[in-house]
PDB file of C-alpha atoms in Angstrom:
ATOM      1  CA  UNK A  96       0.822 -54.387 148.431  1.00  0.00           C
ATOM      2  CA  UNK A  97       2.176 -52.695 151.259  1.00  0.00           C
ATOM      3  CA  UNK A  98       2.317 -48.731 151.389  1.00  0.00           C
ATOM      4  CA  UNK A  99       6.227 -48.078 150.825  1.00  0.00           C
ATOM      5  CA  UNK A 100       8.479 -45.583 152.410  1.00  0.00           C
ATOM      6  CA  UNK A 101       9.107 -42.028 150.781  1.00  0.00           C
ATOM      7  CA  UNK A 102      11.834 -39.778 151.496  1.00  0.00           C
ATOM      8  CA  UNK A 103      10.426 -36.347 152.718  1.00  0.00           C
ATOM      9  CA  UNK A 104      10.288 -34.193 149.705  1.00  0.00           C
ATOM     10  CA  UNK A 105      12.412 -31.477 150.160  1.00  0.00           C
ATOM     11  CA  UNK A 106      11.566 -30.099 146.556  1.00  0.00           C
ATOM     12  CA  UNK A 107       8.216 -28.895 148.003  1.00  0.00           C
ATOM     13  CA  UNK A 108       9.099 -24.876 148.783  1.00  0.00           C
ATOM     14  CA  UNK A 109       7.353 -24.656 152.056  1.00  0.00           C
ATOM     15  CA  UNK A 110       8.698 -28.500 153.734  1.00  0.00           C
ATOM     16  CA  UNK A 111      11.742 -28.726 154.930  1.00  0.00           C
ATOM     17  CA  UNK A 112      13.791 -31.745 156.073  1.00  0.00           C
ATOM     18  CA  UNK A 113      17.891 -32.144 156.723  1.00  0.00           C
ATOM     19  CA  UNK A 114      17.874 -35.705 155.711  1.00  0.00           C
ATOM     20  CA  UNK A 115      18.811 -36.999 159.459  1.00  0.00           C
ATOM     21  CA  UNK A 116      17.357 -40.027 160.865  1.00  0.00           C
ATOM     22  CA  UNK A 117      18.450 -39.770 164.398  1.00  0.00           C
ATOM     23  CA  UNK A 118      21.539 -38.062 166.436  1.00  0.00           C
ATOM     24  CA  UNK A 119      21.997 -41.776 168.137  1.00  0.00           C
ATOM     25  CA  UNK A 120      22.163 -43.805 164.711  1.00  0.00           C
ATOM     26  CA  UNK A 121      21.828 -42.836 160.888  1.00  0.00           C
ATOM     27  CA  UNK A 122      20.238 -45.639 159.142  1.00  0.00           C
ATOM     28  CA  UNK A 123      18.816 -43.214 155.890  1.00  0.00           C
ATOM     29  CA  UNK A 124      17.465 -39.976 155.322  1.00  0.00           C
ATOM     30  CA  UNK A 125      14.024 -39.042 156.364  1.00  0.00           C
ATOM     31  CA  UNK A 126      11.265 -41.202 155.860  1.00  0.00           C
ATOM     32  CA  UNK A 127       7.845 -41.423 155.823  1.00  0.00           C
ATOM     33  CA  UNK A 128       4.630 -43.781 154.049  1.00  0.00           C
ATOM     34  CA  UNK A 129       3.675 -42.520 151.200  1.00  0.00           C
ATOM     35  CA  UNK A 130       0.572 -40.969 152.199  1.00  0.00           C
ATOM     36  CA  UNK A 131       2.364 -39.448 154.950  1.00  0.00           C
ATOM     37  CA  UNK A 132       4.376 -37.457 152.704  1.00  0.00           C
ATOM     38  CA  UNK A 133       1.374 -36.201 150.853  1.00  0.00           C
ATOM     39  CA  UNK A 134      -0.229 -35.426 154.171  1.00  0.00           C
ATOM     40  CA  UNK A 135       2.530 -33.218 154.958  1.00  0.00           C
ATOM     41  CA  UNK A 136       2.754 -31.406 151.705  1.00  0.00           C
ATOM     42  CA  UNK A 137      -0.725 -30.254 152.154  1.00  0.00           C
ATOM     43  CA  UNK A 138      -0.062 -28.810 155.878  1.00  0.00           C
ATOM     44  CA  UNK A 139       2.755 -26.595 154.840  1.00  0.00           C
ATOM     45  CA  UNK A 140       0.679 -25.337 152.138  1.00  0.00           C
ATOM     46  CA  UNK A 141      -1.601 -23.583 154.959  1.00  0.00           C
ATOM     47  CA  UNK A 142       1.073 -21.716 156.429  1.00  0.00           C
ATOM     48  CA  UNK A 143       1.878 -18.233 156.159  1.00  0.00           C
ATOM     49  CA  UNK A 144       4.101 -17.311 153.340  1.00  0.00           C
ATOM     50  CA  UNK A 145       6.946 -16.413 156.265  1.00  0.00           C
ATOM     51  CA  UNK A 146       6.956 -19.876 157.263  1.00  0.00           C
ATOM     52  CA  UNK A 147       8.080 -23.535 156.439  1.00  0.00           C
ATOM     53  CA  UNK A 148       7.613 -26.813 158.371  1.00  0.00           C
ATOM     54  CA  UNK A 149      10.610 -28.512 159.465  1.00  0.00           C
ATOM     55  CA  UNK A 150      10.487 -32.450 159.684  1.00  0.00           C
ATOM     56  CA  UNK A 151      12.433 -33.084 162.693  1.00  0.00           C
ATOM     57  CA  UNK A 152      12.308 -36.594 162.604  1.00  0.00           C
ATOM     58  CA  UNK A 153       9.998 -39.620 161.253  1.00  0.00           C
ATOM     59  CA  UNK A 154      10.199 -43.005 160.871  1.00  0.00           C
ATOM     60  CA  UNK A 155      12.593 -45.047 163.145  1.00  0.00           C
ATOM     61  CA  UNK A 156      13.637 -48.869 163.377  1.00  0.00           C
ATOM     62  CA  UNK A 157      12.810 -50.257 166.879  1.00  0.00           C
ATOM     63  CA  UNK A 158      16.410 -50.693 167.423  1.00  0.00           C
ATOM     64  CA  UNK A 159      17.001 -47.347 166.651  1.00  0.00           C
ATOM     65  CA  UNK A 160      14.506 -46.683 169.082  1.00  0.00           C
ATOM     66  CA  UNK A 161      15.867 -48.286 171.985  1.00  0.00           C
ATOM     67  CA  UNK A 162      19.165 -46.761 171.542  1.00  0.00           C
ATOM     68  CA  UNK A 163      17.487 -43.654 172.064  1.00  0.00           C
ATOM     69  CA  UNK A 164      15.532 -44.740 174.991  1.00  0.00           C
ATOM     70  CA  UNK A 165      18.487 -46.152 176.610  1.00  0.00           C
ATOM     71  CA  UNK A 166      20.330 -43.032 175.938  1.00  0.00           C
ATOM     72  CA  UNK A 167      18.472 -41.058 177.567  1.00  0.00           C
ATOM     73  CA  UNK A 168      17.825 -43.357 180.709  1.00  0.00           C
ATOM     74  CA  UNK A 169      21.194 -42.781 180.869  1.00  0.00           C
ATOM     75  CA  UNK A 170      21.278 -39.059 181.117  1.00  0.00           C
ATOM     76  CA  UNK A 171      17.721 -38.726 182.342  1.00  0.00           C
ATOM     77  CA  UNK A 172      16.758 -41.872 184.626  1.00  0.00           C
ATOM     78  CA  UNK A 173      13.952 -43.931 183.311  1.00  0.00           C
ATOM     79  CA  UNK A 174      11.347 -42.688 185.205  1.00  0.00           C
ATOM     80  CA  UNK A 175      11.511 -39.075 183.188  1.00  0.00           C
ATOM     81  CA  UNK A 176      12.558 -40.677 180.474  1.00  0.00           C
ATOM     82  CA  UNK A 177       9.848 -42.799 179.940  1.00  0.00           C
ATOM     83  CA  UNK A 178       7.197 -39.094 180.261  1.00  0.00           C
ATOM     84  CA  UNK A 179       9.324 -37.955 177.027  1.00  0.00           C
ATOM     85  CA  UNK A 180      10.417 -41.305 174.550  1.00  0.00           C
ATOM     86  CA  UNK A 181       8.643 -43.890 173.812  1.00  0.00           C
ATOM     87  CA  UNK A 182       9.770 -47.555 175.785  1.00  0.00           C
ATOM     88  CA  UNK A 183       9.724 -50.136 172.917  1.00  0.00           C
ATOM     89  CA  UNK A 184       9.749 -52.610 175.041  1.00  0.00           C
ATOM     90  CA  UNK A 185       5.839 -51.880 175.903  1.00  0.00           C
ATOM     91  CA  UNK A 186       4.738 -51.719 171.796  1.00  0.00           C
ATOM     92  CA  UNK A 187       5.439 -50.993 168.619  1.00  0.00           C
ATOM     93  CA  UNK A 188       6.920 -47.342 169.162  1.00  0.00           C
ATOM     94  CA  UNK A 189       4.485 -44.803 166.932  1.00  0.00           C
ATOM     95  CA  UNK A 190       7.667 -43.713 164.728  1.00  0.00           C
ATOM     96  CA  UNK A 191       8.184 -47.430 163.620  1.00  0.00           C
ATOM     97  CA  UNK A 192       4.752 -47.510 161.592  1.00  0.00           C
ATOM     98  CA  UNK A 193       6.033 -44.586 159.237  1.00  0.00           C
ATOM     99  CA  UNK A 194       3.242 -42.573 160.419  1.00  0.00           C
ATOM    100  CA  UNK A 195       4.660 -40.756 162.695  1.00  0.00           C
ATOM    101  CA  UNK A 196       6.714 -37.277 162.815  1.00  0.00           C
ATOM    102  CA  UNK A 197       8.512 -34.626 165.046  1.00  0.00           C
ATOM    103  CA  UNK A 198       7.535 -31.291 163.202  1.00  0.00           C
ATOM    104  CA  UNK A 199       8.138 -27.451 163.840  1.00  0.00           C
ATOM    105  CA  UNK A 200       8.118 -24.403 162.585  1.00  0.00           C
ATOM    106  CA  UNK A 201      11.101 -22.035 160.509  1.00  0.00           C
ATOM    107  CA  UNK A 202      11.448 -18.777 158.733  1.00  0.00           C
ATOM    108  CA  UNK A 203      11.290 -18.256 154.952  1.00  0.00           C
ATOM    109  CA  UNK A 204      15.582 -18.793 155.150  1.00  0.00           C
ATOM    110  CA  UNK A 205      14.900 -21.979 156.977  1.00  0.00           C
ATOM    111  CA  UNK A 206      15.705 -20.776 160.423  1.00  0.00           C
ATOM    112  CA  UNK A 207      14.181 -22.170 163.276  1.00  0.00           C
ATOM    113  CA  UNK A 208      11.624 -20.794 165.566  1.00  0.00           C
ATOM    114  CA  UNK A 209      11.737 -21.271 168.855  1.00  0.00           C
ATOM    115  CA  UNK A 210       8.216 -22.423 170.286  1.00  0.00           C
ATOM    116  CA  UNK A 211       9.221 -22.656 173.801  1.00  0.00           C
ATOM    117  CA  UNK A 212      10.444 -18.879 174.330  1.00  0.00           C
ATOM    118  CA  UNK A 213      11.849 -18.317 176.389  1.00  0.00           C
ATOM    119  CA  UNK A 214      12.949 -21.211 177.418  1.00  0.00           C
ATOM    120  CA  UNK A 215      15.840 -22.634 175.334  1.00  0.00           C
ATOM    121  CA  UNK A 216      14.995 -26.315 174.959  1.00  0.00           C
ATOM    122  CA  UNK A 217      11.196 -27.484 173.708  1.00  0.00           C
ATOM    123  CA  UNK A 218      11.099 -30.429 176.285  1.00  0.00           C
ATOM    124  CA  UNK A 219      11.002 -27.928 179.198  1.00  0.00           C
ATOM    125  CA  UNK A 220       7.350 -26.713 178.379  1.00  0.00           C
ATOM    126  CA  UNK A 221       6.263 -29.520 176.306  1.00  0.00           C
ATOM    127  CA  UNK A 222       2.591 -29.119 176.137  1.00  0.00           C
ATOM    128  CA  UNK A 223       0.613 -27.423 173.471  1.00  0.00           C
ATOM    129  CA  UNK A 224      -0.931 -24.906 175.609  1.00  0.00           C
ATOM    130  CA  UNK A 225       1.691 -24.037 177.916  1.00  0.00           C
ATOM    131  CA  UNK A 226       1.254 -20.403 180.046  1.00  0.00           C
ATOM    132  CA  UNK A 227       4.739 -19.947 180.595  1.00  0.00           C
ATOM    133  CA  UNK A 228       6.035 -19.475 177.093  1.00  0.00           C
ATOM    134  CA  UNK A 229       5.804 -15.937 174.973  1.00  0.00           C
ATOM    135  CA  UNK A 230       2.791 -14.871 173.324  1.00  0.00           C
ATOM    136  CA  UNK A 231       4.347 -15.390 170.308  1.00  0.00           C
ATOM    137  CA  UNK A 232       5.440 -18.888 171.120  1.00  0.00           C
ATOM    138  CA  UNK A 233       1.803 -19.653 171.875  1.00  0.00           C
ATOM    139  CA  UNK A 234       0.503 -18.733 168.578  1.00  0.00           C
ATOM    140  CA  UNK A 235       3.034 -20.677 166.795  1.00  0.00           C
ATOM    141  CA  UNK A 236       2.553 -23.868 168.353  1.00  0.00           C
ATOM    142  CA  UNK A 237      -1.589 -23.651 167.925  1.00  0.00           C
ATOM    143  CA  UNK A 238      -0.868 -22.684 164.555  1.00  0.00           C
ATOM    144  CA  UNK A 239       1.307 -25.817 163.596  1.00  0.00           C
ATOM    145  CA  UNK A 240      -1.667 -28.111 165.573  1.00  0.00           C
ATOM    146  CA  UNK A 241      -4.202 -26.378 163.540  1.00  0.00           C
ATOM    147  CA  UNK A 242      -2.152 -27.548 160.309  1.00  0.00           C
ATOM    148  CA  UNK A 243      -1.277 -30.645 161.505  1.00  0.00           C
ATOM    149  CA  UNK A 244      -4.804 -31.512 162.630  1.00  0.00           C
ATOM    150  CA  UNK A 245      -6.334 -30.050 159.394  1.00  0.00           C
ATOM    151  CA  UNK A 246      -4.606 -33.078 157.885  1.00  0.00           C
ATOM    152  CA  UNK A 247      -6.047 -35.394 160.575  1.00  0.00           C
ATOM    153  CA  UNK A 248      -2.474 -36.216 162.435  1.00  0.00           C
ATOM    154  CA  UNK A 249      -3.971 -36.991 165.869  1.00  0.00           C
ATOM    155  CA  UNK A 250      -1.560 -34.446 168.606  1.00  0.00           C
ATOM    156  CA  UNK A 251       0.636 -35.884 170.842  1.00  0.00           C
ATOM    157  CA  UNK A 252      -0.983 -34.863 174.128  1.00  0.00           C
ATOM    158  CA  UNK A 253       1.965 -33.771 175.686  1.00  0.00           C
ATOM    159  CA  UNK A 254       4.307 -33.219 173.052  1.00  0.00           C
ATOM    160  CA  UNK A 255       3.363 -30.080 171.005  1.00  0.00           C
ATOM    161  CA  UNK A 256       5.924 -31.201 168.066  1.00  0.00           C
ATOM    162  CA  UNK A 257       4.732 -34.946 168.108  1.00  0.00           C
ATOM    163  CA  UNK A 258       1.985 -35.975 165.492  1.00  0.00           C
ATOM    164  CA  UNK A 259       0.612 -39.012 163.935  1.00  0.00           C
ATOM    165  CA  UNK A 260      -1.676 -41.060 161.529  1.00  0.00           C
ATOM    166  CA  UNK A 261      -2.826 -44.215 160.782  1.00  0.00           C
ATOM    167  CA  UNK A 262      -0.350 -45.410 164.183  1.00  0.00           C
ATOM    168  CA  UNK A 263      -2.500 -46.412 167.810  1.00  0.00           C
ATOM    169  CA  UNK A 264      -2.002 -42.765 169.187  1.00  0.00           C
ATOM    170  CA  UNK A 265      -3.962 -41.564 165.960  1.00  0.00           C
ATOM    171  CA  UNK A 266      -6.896 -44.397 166.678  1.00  0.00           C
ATOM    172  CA  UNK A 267      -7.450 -43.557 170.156  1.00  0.00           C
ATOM    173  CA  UNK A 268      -7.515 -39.999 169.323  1.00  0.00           C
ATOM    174  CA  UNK A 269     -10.480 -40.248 166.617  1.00  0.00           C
ATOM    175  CA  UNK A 270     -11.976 -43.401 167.912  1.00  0.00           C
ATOM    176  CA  UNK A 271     -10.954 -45.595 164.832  1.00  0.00           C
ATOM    177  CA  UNK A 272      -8.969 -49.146 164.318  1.00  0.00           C
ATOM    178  CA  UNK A 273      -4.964 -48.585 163.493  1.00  0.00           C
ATOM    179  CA  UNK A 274      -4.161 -48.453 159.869  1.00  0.00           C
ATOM    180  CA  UNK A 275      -0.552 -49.408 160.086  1.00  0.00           C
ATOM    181  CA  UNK A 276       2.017 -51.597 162.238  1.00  0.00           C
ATOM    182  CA  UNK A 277       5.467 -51.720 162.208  1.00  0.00           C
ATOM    183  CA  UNK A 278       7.551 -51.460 158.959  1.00  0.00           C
ATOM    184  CA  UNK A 279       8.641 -55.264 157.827  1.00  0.00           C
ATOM    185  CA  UNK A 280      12.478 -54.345 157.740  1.00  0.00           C
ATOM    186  CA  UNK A 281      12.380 -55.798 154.062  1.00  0.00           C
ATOM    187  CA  UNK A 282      10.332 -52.755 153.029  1.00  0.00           C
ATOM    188  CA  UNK A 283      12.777 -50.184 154.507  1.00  0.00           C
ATOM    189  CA  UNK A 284      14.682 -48.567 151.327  1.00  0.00           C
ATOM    190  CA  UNK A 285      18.504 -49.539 151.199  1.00  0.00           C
ATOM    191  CA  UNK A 286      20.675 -46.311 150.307  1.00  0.00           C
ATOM    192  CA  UNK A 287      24.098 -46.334 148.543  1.00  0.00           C
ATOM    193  CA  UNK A 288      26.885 -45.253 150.730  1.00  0.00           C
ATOM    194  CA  UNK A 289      27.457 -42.066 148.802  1.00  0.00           C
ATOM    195  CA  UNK A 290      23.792 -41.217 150.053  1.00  0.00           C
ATOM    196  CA  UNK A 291      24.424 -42.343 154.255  1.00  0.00           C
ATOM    197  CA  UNK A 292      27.573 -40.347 153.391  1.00  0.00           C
ATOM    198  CA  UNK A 293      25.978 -37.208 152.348  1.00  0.00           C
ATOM    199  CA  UNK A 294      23.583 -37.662 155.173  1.00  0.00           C
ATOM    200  CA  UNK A 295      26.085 -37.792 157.790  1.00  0.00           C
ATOM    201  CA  UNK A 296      27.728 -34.325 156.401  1.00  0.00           C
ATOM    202  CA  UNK A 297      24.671 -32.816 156.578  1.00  0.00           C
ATOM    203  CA  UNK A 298      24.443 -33.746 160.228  1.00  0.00           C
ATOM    204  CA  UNK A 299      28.002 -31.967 160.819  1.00  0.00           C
ATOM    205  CA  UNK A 300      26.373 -29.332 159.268  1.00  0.00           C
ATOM    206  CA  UNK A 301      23.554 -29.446 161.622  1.00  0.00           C
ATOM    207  CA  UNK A 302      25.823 -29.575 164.692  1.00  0.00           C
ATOM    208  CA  UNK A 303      27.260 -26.297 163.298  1.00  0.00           C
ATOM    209  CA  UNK A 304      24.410 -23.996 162.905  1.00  0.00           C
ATOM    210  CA  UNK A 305      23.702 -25.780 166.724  1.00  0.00           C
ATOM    211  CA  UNK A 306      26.689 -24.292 168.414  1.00  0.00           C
ATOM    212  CA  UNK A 307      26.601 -20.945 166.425  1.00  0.00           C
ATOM    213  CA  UNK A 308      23.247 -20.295 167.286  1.00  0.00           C
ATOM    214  CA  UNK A 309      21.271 -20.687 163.840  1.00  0.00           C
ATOM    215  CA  UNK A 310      19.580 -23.475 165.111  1.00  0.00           C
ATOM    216  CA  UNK A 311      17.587 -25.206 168.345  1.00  0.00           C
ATOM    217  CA  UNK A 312      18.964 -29.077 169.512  1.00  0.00           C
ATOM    218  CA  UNK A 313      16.297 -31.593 169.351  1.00  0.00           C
ATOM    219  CA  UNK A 314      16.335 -34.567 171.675  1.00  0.00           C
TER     220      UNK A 314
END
């Protein structure tokens, strides 16, 4: 029987999610295969009592994927775009297997940290070991790979918030076969109205903390 999707557990103390699929499309709130979830239960029990980790995003239909992609093409061009989302149209894109998520790092009140001090947006010093970003910021990002990796996500290798298991990324980074392919649609979870509703007023709420400050965008 095929591994189903899980909703990230937000009950955990030290995992935090805000229930949004994506800015361009909400389909449902966060989701993830079932071992995935336990995966990243047992990273954010290796951090630091100060801090929590933050599931920015997981798994994605393809569609929802090239509305993304095409979004940005239209604000980046393709050629840069191409360096930071993944172009379905060359393979099944690593967050439509379910085993793939955009992580970082907040406080114990669930405020962000900012990994690329201090630079404002992550994307403009996107690799792991970056020199141009704080001390600080330096130690924060090895410290979520060392979590991450503990759990054997393979790294994006030039995305510092990017990891993965069981997808094509995670098989040529420990020289194994893929364990998953893309989701059948028919195994996605359906969610009532009331649920896509409650999702879509958390992401007002998320636009909110954005423009007072609380909390980073993430493209």
């Amino acid at each position: 029987m095929p591994e189903r999707l899980v909703p990230i557990n937000t009950n955990h103390p030290k995992l935090r999610s805000l229930g949004i699929c994506h800015r361009i499309e909400i389909e449902h709130p966060l989701l993830v295969r079932e071992s995935i979830s336990t995966k990243l239960i047992a990273a954010a029990d290796q951090l630091p009592n100060h801090l929590q980790l933050q599931i920015d995003s997981a798994y994605r239909s393809r569609e929802t994927q090239e509305k993304i992609f095409k979004a940005r093409e239209k604000q980046l061009g393709k050629k840069k775009t191409s360096k930071l989302v993944f172009d379905p149209q060359k393979g099944v894109p690593p967050h439509s297997t379910g085993g793939a998520v955009d992580v970082t790092l907040t406080n114990k009140h669930g405020i962000e940290i900012n990994l690329s001090a201090p630079f404002p947006k992550y994307y403009q010093e996107p690799q792991l070991r970056s020199k141009n970003i704080s001390p600080e910021a330096q130690q924060l990002r090895l410290l979520l790979h060392n979590v991450m990796t503990a759990q054997e996500f393979a790294p994006h290798p030039n995305e510092f918030w990017h990891f993965s298991y069981g997808d094509q990324m995670w098989a040529n980074h420990y020289h194994k076969n893929p364990l998953f392919s893309e989701v059948p649609k028919n195994n996605v979870p359906t969610y009532h109205s009331s649920i896509i509703h409650l999702v879509k007023l958390c992401k007002i709420i998320q636009m909110q903390m954005i423009k007072l400050g609380l909390r980073k965008r993430n493209y």
